[in-house]
Amino acid sequence: MNWYADFVNKLITCRACPRLVKHREEVKPLSKFSDDKYWRRPVPPWGDLTNARIMIVGLAPAAHGGNRTGRMFTGDSSAQFLFKALHMAGLSNRPYSISRNDDVTVRCIYITSVVKCAPPNNKPTTDEIRTCVNNWFRYEIQRIKPKAIVTLGHIAFQGVRLVLGINAEFRHGDYVDVNGVRIFMSYHPSPRNTNTGRLKIEDLVRILKMASEYAGCG
Ligand code: SF4
């Protein structure tokens, strides 16, 4: 898809948010990873570009996940939980997401985030969210034209709300319809939510299956 290659080529040079640029470039590597293996740029979205009908939307890349591997929801524990659920819902060929060379393929989904650079403490400011949504995320929604969007956490929902003008609040397990697009809400699959049982795998699978059915992904 031509738009995607152009989009990614431009995205990975973005330096619009000085605080996030500094963080993504200076984050200290975990001892088990070498520094030269870190991506340290805006993290590209990915997915089934010819047939994506569902957008899976996270908050931002993790410092040692996407910011290391260079692919959204890849290489950290949140990614493993999400991909276990995607696999159980029939949307991924593998129950994991480890690296850009892991032979994972997905079906009917496009995986992205409202903020493309890893923020300190996973907390982008309101201005940073607005900047990244207006520079990049808004365009992705216009190009993908999803039938369903699965928002992972309230900041992901906030980003979608900015673009689509939704008049609703985040509520885990709920959904809202806007102009024929159904927006599903789930807690983020972060260790804080999954280790405490706040988000169970069966809950996320159920939400993904509902999105799949609504979007006609079979
Ligand atoms: Fe650019 Fe988004 Fe990264 Fe800000 S967060 S520097 S807008 S890619």
PDB file of C-alpha atoms and ligand atoms in Angstrom:
ATOM      1  CA  MET A   1       0.000   0.000   0.000  1.00  0.00           C
ATOM      2  CA  ASN A   2       1.650   3.221  -1.178  1.00  0.00           C
ATOM      3  CA  TRP A   3       0.120   5.452   1.474  1.00  0.00           C
ATOM      4  CA  TYR A   4       1.498   3.213   4.227  1.00  0.00           C
ATOM      5  CA  ALA A   5       5.094   3.305   2.989  1.00  0.00           C
ATOM      6  CA  ASP A   6       4.929   7.096   2.616  1.00  0.00           C
ATOM      7  CA  PHE A   7       3.295   7.416   6.010  1.00  0.00           C
ATOM      8  CA  VAL A   8       5.943   5.339   7.792  1.00  0.00           C
ATOM      9  CA  ASN A   9       8.833   7.073   6.001  1.00  0.00           C
ATOM     10  CA  LYS A  10       7.591  10.439   7.195  1.00  0.00           C
ATOM     11  CA  LEU A  11       6.527   9.232  10.647  1.00  0.00           C
ATOM     12  CA  ILE A  12       9.912   7.829  11.666  1.00  0.00           C
ATOM     13  CA  THR A  13      11.597  11.223  11.204  1.00  0.00           C
ATOM     14  CA  CYS A  14       9.084  13.139  13.371  1.00  0.00           C
ATOM     15  CA  ARG A  15      10.545  15.240  16.188  1.00  0.00           C
ATOM     16  CA  ALA A  16       7.510  17.380  17.024  1.00  0.00           C
ATOM     17  CA  CYS A  17       7.478  16.590  20.776  1.00  0.00           C
ATOM     18  CA  PRO A  18      10.850  17.482  22.354  1.00  0.00           C
ATOM     19  CA  ARG A  19      10.168  15.718  25.666  1.00  0.00           C
ATOM     20  CA  LEU A  20       9.237  12.446  23.946  1.00  0.00           C
ATOM     21  CA  VAL A  21      12.122  12.643  21.477  1.00  0.00           C
ATOM     22  CA  LYS A  22      14.530  12.998  24.408  1.00  0.00           C
ATOM     23  CA  HIS A  23      12.962  10.077  26.258  1.00  0.00           C
ATOM     24  CA  ARG A  24      12.842   7.669  23.295  1.00  0.00           C
ATOM     25  CA  GLU A  25      16.498   8.411  22.489  1.00  0.00           C
ATOM     26  CA  GLU A  26      17.856   8.351  26.045  1.00  0.00           C
ATOM     27  CA  VAL A  27      15.902   5.580  27.771  1.00  0.00           C
ATOM     28  CA  LYS A  28      18.360   3.215  29.473  1.00  0.00           C
ATOM     29  CA  PRO A  29      18.265  -0.302  27.990  1.00  0.00           C
ATOM     30  CA  LEU A  30      17.249  -3.188  30.210  1.00  0.00           C
ATOM     31  CA  SER A  31      20.338  -5.188  31.120  1.00  0.00           C
ATOM     32  CA  LYS A  32      19.197  -8.179  29.032  1.00  0.00           C
ATOM     33  CA  PHE A  33      19.147  -6.048  25.847  1.00  0.00           C
ATOM     34  CA  SER A  34      22.038  -4.229  24.189  1.00  0.00           C
ATOM     35  CA  ASP A  35      21.716  -0.521  23.484  1.00  0.00           C
ATOM     36  CA  ASP A  36      22.360  -0.876  19.748  1.00  0.00           C
ATOM     37  CA  LYS A  37      19.250  -3.051  19.422  1.00  0.00           C
ATOM     38  CA  TYR A  38      16.929  -0.195  20.383  1.00  0.00           C
ATOM     39  CA  TRP A  39      14.834   1.430  17.633  1.00  0.00           C
ATOM     40  CA  ARG A  40      14.494   4.821  19.416  1.00  0.00           C
ATOM     41  CA  ARG A  41      12.249   6.451  16.814  1.00  0.00           C
ATOM     42  CA  PRO A  42       8.482   6.884  16.373  1.00  0.00           C
ATOM     43  CA  VAL A  43       7.093   3.344  16.203  1.00  0.00           C
ATOM     44  CA  PRO A  44       5.244   2.370  13.013  1.00  0.00           C
ATOM     45  CA  PRO A  45       1.816   0.740  13.053  1.00  0.00           C
ATOM     46  CA  TRP A  46       1.381  -2.549  11.183  1.00  0.00           C
ATOM     47  CA  GLY A  47      -1.197  -5.126  10.228  1.00  0.00           C
ATOM     48  CA  ASP A  48      -3.284  -6.581   7.424  1.00  0.00           C
ATOM     49  CA  LEU A  49      -2.969  -3.573   5.121  1.00  0.00           C
ATOM     50  CA  THR A  50      -5.087  -4.958   2.304  1.00  0.00           C
ATOM     51  CA  ASN A  51      -8.035  -6.027   4.444  1.00  0.00           C
ATOM     52  CA  ALA A  52      -7.931  -4.198   7.769  1.00  0.00           C
ATOM     53  CA  ARG A  53     -11.435  -3.605   9.099  1.00  0.00           C
ATOM     54  CA  ILE A  54     -10.557  -3.373  12.780  1.00  0.00           C
ATOM     55  CA  MET A  55      -8.097  -0.905  14.304  1.00  0.00           C
ATOM     56  CA  ILE A  56      -6.467  -2.037  17.546  1.00  0.00           C
ATOM     57  CA  VAL A  57      -5.403   1.161  19.296  1.00  0.00           C
ATOM     58  CA  GLY A  58      -2.968   1.396  22.196  1.00  0.00           C
ATOM     59  CA  LEU A  59      -1.720   4.371  24.134  1.00  0.00           C
ATOM     60  CA  ALA A  60       1.930   4.558  22.993  1.00  0.00           C
ATOM     61  CA  PRO A  61       4.927   2.281  22.427  1.00  0.00           C
ATOM     62  CA  ALA A  62       6.559   0.858  25.542  1.00  0.00           C
ATOM     63  CA  ALA A  63      10.108   2.012  26.302  1.00  0.00           C
ATOM     64  CA  HIS A  64      11.450  -1.565  26.060  1.00  0.00           C
ATOM     65  CA  GLY A  65       8.725  -2.904  23.732  1.00  0.00           C
ATOM     66  CA  GLY A  66       8.027  -0.975  20.530  1.00  0.00           C
ATOM     67  CA  ASN A  67      10.758   1.569  21.275  1.00  0.00           C
ATOM     68  CA  ARG A  68      13.219  -1.328  21.247  1.00  0.00           C
ATOM     69  CA  THR A  69      11.847  -3.567  18.509  1.00  0.00           C
ATOM     70  CA  GLY A  70      10.472  -0.927  16.112  1.00  0.00           C
ATOM     71  CA  ARG A  71       7.003  -2.476  15.808  1.00  0.00           C
ATOM     72  CA  MET A  72       3.891  -1.559  17.796  1.00  0.00           C
ATOM     73  CA  PHE A  73       2.893  -4.064  20.506  1.00  0.00           C
ATOM     74  CA  THR A  74       6.058  -6.099  20.027  1.00  0.00           C
ATOM     75  CA  GLY A  75       8.580  -7.398  22.536  1.00  0.00           C
ATOM     76  CA  ASP A  76       7.092  -6.591  25.944  1.00  0.00           C
ATOM     77  CA  SER A  77       4.625  -8.347  28.237  1.00  0.00           C
ATOM     78  CA  SER A  78       1.622  -6.244  27.124  1.00  0.00           C
ATOM     79  CA  ALA A  79       2.272  -7.449  23.571  1.00  0.00           C
ATOM     80  CA  GLN A  80       2.350 -11.109  24.659  1.00  0.00           C
ATOM     81  CA  PHE A  81      -0.997 -10.766  26.436  1.00  0.00           C
ATOM     82  CA  LEU A  82      -2.579  -8.960  23.479  1.00  0.00           C
ATOM     83  CA  PHE A  83      -1.299 -11.507  20.960  1.00  0.00           C
ATOM     84  CA  LYS A  84      -2.424 -14.447  23.055  1.00  0.00           C
ATOM     85  CA  ALA A  85      -5.914 -12.907  22.914  1.00  0.00           C
ATOM     86  CA  LEU A  86      -5.666 -12.079  19.190  1.00  0.00           C
ATOM     87  CA  HIS A  87      -4.627 -15.666  18.463  1.00  0.00           C
ATOM     88  CA  MET A  88      -7.533 -17.042  20.510  1.00  0.00           C
ATOM     89  CA  ALA A  89      -9.874 -14.721  18.584  1.00  0.00           C
ATOM     90  CA  GLY A  90      -8.513 -16.003  15.254  1.00  0.00           C
ATOM     91  CA  LEU A  91      -6.883 -12.710  14.273  1.00  0.00           C
ATOM     92  CA  SER A  92      -3.195 -13.663  14.549  1.00  0.00           C
ATOM     93  CA  ASN A  93      -1.300 -16.756  13.359  1.00  0.00           C
ATOM     94  CA  ARG A  94       0.833 -16.795  16.547  1.00  0.00           C
ATOM     95  CA  PRO A  95       0.075 -16.242  20.261  1.00  0.00           C
ATOM     96  CA  TYR A  96       3.082 -13.893  20.690  1.00  0.00           C
ATOM     97  CA  SER A  97       4.766 -10.824  19.198  1.00  0.00           C
ATOM     98  CA  ILE A  98       8.498 -10.754  19.805  1.00  0.00           C
ATOM     99  CA  SER A  99      10.331  -8.968  16.983  1.00  0.00           C
ATOM    100  CA  ARG A 100       9.882  -7.638  13.459  1.00  0.00           C
ATOM    101  CA  ASN A 101      11.277 -11.005  12.234  1.00  0.00           C
ATOM    102  CA  ASP A 102       9.023 -13.316  14.222  1.00  0.00           C
ATOM    103  CA  ASP A 103       6.846 -14.387  11.231  1.00  0.00           C
ATOM    104  CA  VAL A 104       3.693 -13.137  12.920  1.00  0.00           C
ATOM    105  CA  THR A 105       0.905 -12.263  10.521  1.00  0.00           C
ATOM    106  CA  VAL A 106      -2.446 -10.829  11.468  1.00  0.00           C
ATOM    107  CA  ARG A 107      -5.780 -10.940   9.721  1.00  0.00           C
ATOM    108  CA  CYS A 108      -8.308  -8.127   9.334  1.00  0.00           C
ATOM    109  CA  ILE A 109      -6.599  -5.877  11.900  1.00  0.00           C
ATOM    110  CA  TYR A 110      -4.336  -2.814  11.904  1.00  0.00           C
ATOM    111  CA  ILE A 111      -2.351  -2.237  15.093  1.00  0.00           C
ATOM    112  CA  THR A 112      -1.460   1.288  16.099  1.00  0.00           C
ATOM    113  CA  SER A 113      -1.299   3.830  18.936  1.00  0.00           C
ATOM    114  CA  VAL A 114      -2.513   7.363  19.509  1.00  0.00           C
ATOM    115  CA  VAL A 115       1.023   8.477  20.454  1.00  0.00           C
ATOM    116  CA  LYS A 116       3.920   7.074  18.429  1.00  0.00           C
ATOM    117  CA  CYS A 117       6.861   7.741  20.767  1.00  0.00           C
ATOM    118  CA  ALA A 118       7.451   6.101  24.144  1.00  0.00           C
ATOM    119  CA  PRO A 119       6.524   8.581  26.901  1.00  0.00           C
ATOM    120  CA  PRO A 120       8.154   8.744  30.354  1.00  0.00           C
ATOM    121  CA  ASN A 121       6.124   6.612  32.791  1.00  0.00           C
ATOM    122  CA  ASN A 122       3.707   5.807  29.923  1.00  0.00           C
ATOM    123  CA  LYS A 123       2.134   9.244  30.428  1.00  0.00           C
ATOM    124  CA  PRO A 124       2.013  11.602  27.458  1.00  0.00           C
ATOM    125  CA  THR A 125       0.773  15.120  28.169  1.00  0.00           C
ATOM    126  CA  THR A 126      -2.508  16.378  26.742  1.00  0.00           C
ATOM    127  CA  ASP A 127      -0.552  18.533  24.265  1.00  0.00           C
ATOM    128  CA  GLU A 128       1.556  15.553  23.140  1.00  0.00           C
ATOM    129  CA  ILE A 129      -1.563  13.443  22.603  1.00  0.00           C
ATOM    130  CA  ARG A 130      -3.180  16.203  20.588  1.00  0.00           C
ATOM    131  CA  THR A 131      -0.032  16.780  18.507  1.00  0.00           C
ATOM    132  CA  CYS A 132       0.430  13.133  17.602  1.00  0.00           C
ATOM    133  CA  VAL A 133      -3.263  12.595  16.907  1.00  0.00           C
ATOM    134  CA  ASN A 134      -3.359  15.607  14.588  1.00  0.00           C
ATOM    135  CA  ASN A 135      -0.051  14.803  12.864  1.00  0.00           C
ATOM    136  CA  TRP A 136      -0.507  11.055  12.402  1.00  0.00           C
ATOM    137  CA  PHE A 137      -3.361   9.157  14.027  1.00  0.00           C
ATOM    138  CA  ARG A 138      -6.171  11.157  12.417  1.00  0.00           C
ATOM    139  CA  TYR A 139      -4.740  10.321   8.995  1.00  0.00           C
ATOM    140  CA  GLU A 140      -4.543   6.605   9.821  1.00  0.00           C
ATOM    141  CA  ILE A 141      -8.254   6.481  10.638  1.00  0.00           C
ATOM    142  CA  GLN A 142      -9.034   8.304   7.393  1.00  0.00           C
ATOM    143  CA  ARG A 143      -6.970   5.813   5.364  1.00  0.00           C
ATOM    144  CA  ILE A 144      -8.014   2.581   7.077  1.00  0.00           C
ATOM    145  CA  LYS A 145     -11.711   3.511   7.329  1.00  0.00           C
ATOM    146  CA  PRO A 146     -12.290   0.849  10.013  1.00  0.00           C
ATOM    147  CA  LYS A 147     -15.648  -0.748  10.710  1.00  0.00           C
ATOM    148  CA  ALA A 148     -14.605  -1.343  14.329  1.00  0.00           C
ATOM    149  CA  ILE A 149     -11.990   0.133  16.643  1.00  0.00           C
ATOM    150  CA  VAL A 150     -10.775  -1.599  19.796  1.00  0.00           C
ATOM    151  CA  THR A 151      -9.376   0.976  22.213  1.00  0.00           C
ATOM    152  CA  LEU A 152      -6.989  -0.369  24.838  1.00  0.00           C
ATOM    153  CA  GLY A 153      -7.225   1.962  27.826  1.00  0.00           C
ATOM    154  CA  HIS A 154      -8.837   5.333  28.364  1.00  0.00           C
ATOM    155  CA  ILE A 155      -6.081   7.380  26.659  1.00  0.00           C
ATOM    156  CA  ALA A 156      -6.481   5.326  23.495  1.00  0.00           C
ATOM    157  CA  PHE A 157     -10.213   5.989  23.727  1.00  0.00           C
ATOM    158  CA  GLN A 158      -9.496   9.693  24.267  1.00  0.00           C
ATOM    159  CA  GLY A 159      -7.416   9.765  21.049  1.00  0.00           C
ATOM    160  CA  VAL A 160     -10.215   8.145  19.049  1.00  0.00           C
ATOM    161  CA  ARG A 161     -12.704  10.521  20.652  1.00  0.00           C
ATOM    162  CA  LEU A 162     -10.616  13.503  19.489  1.00  0.00           C
ATOM    163  CA  VAL A 163     -10.807  12.312  15.883  1.00  0.00           C
ATOM    164  CA  LEU A 164     -14.381  11.044  15.735  1.00  0.00           C
ATOM    165  CA  GLY A 165     -16.017  13.487  18.145  1.00  0.00           C
ATOM    166  CA  ILE A 166     -17.511  10.799  20.372  1.00  0.00           C
ATOM    167  CA  ASN A 167     -19.784  11.998  23.141  1.00  0.00           C
ATOM    168  CA  ALA A 168     -19.135   9.172  25.623  1.00  0.00           C
ATOM    169  CA  GLU A 169     -16.808   8.216  28.454  1.00  0.00           C
ATOM    170  CA  PHE A 170     -14.487   5.203  28.615  1.00  0.00           C
ATOM    171  CA  ARG A 171     -16.103   2.145  30.194  1.00  0.00           C
ATOM    172  CA  HIS A 172     -14.384  -1.233  30.031  1.00  0.00           C
ATOM    173  CA  GLY A 173     -16.420  -3.798  28.086  1.00  0.00           C
ATOM    174  CA  ASP A 174     -18.742  -1.198  26.610  1.00  0.00           C
ATOM    175  CA  TYR A 175     -18.964   0.144  23.050  1.00  0.00           C
ATOM    176  CA  VAL A 176     -20.269   3.216  21.297  1.00  0.00           C
ATOM    177  CA  ASP A 177     -21.343   3.703  17.664  1.00  0.00           C
ATOM    178  CA  VAL A 178     -20.298   6.749  15.651  1.00  0.00           C
ATOM    179  CA  ASN A 179     -21.287   7.097  11.994  1.00  0.00           C
ATOM    180  CA  GLY A 180     -21.349   3.343  11.461  1.00  0.00           C
ATOM    181  CA  VAL A 181     -18.047   2.711  13.276  1.00  0.00           C
ATOM    182  CA  ARG A 182     -18.318   0.715  16.518  1.00  0.00           C
ATOM    183  CA  ILE A 183     -15.721   1.679  19.132  1.00  0.00           C
ATOM    184  CA  PHE A 184     -15.057  -1.022  21.726  1.00  0.00           C
ATOM    185  CA  MET A 185     -13.406  -0.241  25.065  1.00  0.00           C
ATOM    186  CA  SER A 186     -11.047  -2.485  26.989  1.00  0.00           C
ATOM    187  CA  TYR A 187      -8.552  -1.954  29.763  1.00  0.00           C
ATOM    188  CA  HIS A 188      -4.993  -1.831  28.454  1.00  0.00           C
ATOM    189  CA  PRO A 189      -3.198  -5.222  28.605  1.00  0.00           C
ATOM    190  CA  SER A 190      -0.438  -3.781  30.827  1.00  0.00           C
ATOM    191  CA  PRO A 191       1.067  -5.957  33.581  1.00  0.00           C
ATOM    192  CA  ARG A 192      -0.611  -3.696  36.131  1.00  0.00           C
ATOM    193  CA  ASN A 193      -4.014  -4.708  34.743  1.00  0.00           C
ATOM    194  CA  THR A 194      -3.303  -8.307  33.774  1.00  0.00           C
ATOM    195  CA  ASN A 195      -1.296  -9.349  36.854  1.00  0.00           C
ATOM    196  CA  THR A 196      -4.011  -8.054  39.153  1.00  0.00           C
ATOM    197  CA  GLY A 197      -6.823  -9.765  37.229  1.00  0.00           C
ATOM    198  CA  ARG A 198      -8.404  -6.419  36.342  1.00  0.00           C
ATOM    199  CA  LEU A 199      -8.170  -7.523  32.702  1.00  0.00           C
ATOM    200  CA  LYS A 200      -8.627 -11.243  32.122  1.00  0.00           C
ATOM    201  CA  ILE A 201      -7.668 -12.931  28.875  1.00  0.00           C
ATOM    202  CA  GLU A 202     -11.225 -14.179  28.321  1.00  0.00           C
ATOM    203  CA  ASP A 203     -12.548 -10.616  28.625  1.00  0.00           C
ATOM    204  CA  LEU A 204     -10.173  -9.310  25.960  1.00  0.00           C
ATOM    205  CA  VAL A 205     -10.904 -12.301  23.688  1.00  0.00           C
ATOM    206  CA  ARG A 206     -14.635 -11.644  24.037  1.00  0.00           C
ATOM    207  CA  ILE A 207     -14.180  -7.974  23.065  1.00  0.00           C
ATOM    208  CA  LEU A 208     -11.979  -8.912  20.086  1.00  0.00           C
ATOM    209  CA  LYS A 209     -14.519 -11.497  18.921  1.00  0.00           C
ATOM    210  CA  MET A 210     -17.334  -8.943  19.166  1.00  0.00           C
ATOM    211  CA  ALA A 211     -15.280  -6.505  17.076  1.00  0.00           C
ATOM    212  CA  SER A 212     -14.463  -9.262  14.587  1.00  0.00           C
ATOM    213  CA  GLU A 213     -18.092 -10.215  14.209  1.00  0.00           C
ATOM    214  CA  TYR A 214     -19.263  -6.609  13.885  1.00  0.00           C
ATOM    215  CA  ALA A 215     -16.598  -5.848  11.256  1.00  0.00           C
ATOM    216  CA  GLY A 216     -17.408  -8.993   9.265  1.00  0.00           C
ATOM    217  CA  CYS A 217     -14.001 -10.576   9.788  1.00  0.00           C
ATOM    218  CA  GLY A 218     -15.517 -14.069   9.987  1.00  0.00           C
TER     219      GLY A 218
HETATM  220 FE1  SF4 B   1       6.011  13.058  16.400  1.00  0.00          FE
HETATM  221 FE2  SF4 B   1       4.034  11.720  17.567  1.00  0.00          FE
HETATM  222 FE3  SF4 B   1       6.542  11.278  18.325  1.00  0.00          FE
HETATM  223 FE4  SF4 B   1       5.328  13.596  18.908  1.00  0.00          FE
HETATM  224  S1  SF4 B   1       4.774  11.551  19.683  1.00  0.00           S
HETATM  225  S2  SF4 B   1       7.449  13.311  18.133  1.00  0.00           S
HETATM  226  S3  SF4 B   1       4.027  13.908  17.071  1.00  0.00           S
HETATM  227  S4  SF4 B   1       5.659  10.855  16.298  1.00  0.00           S
END
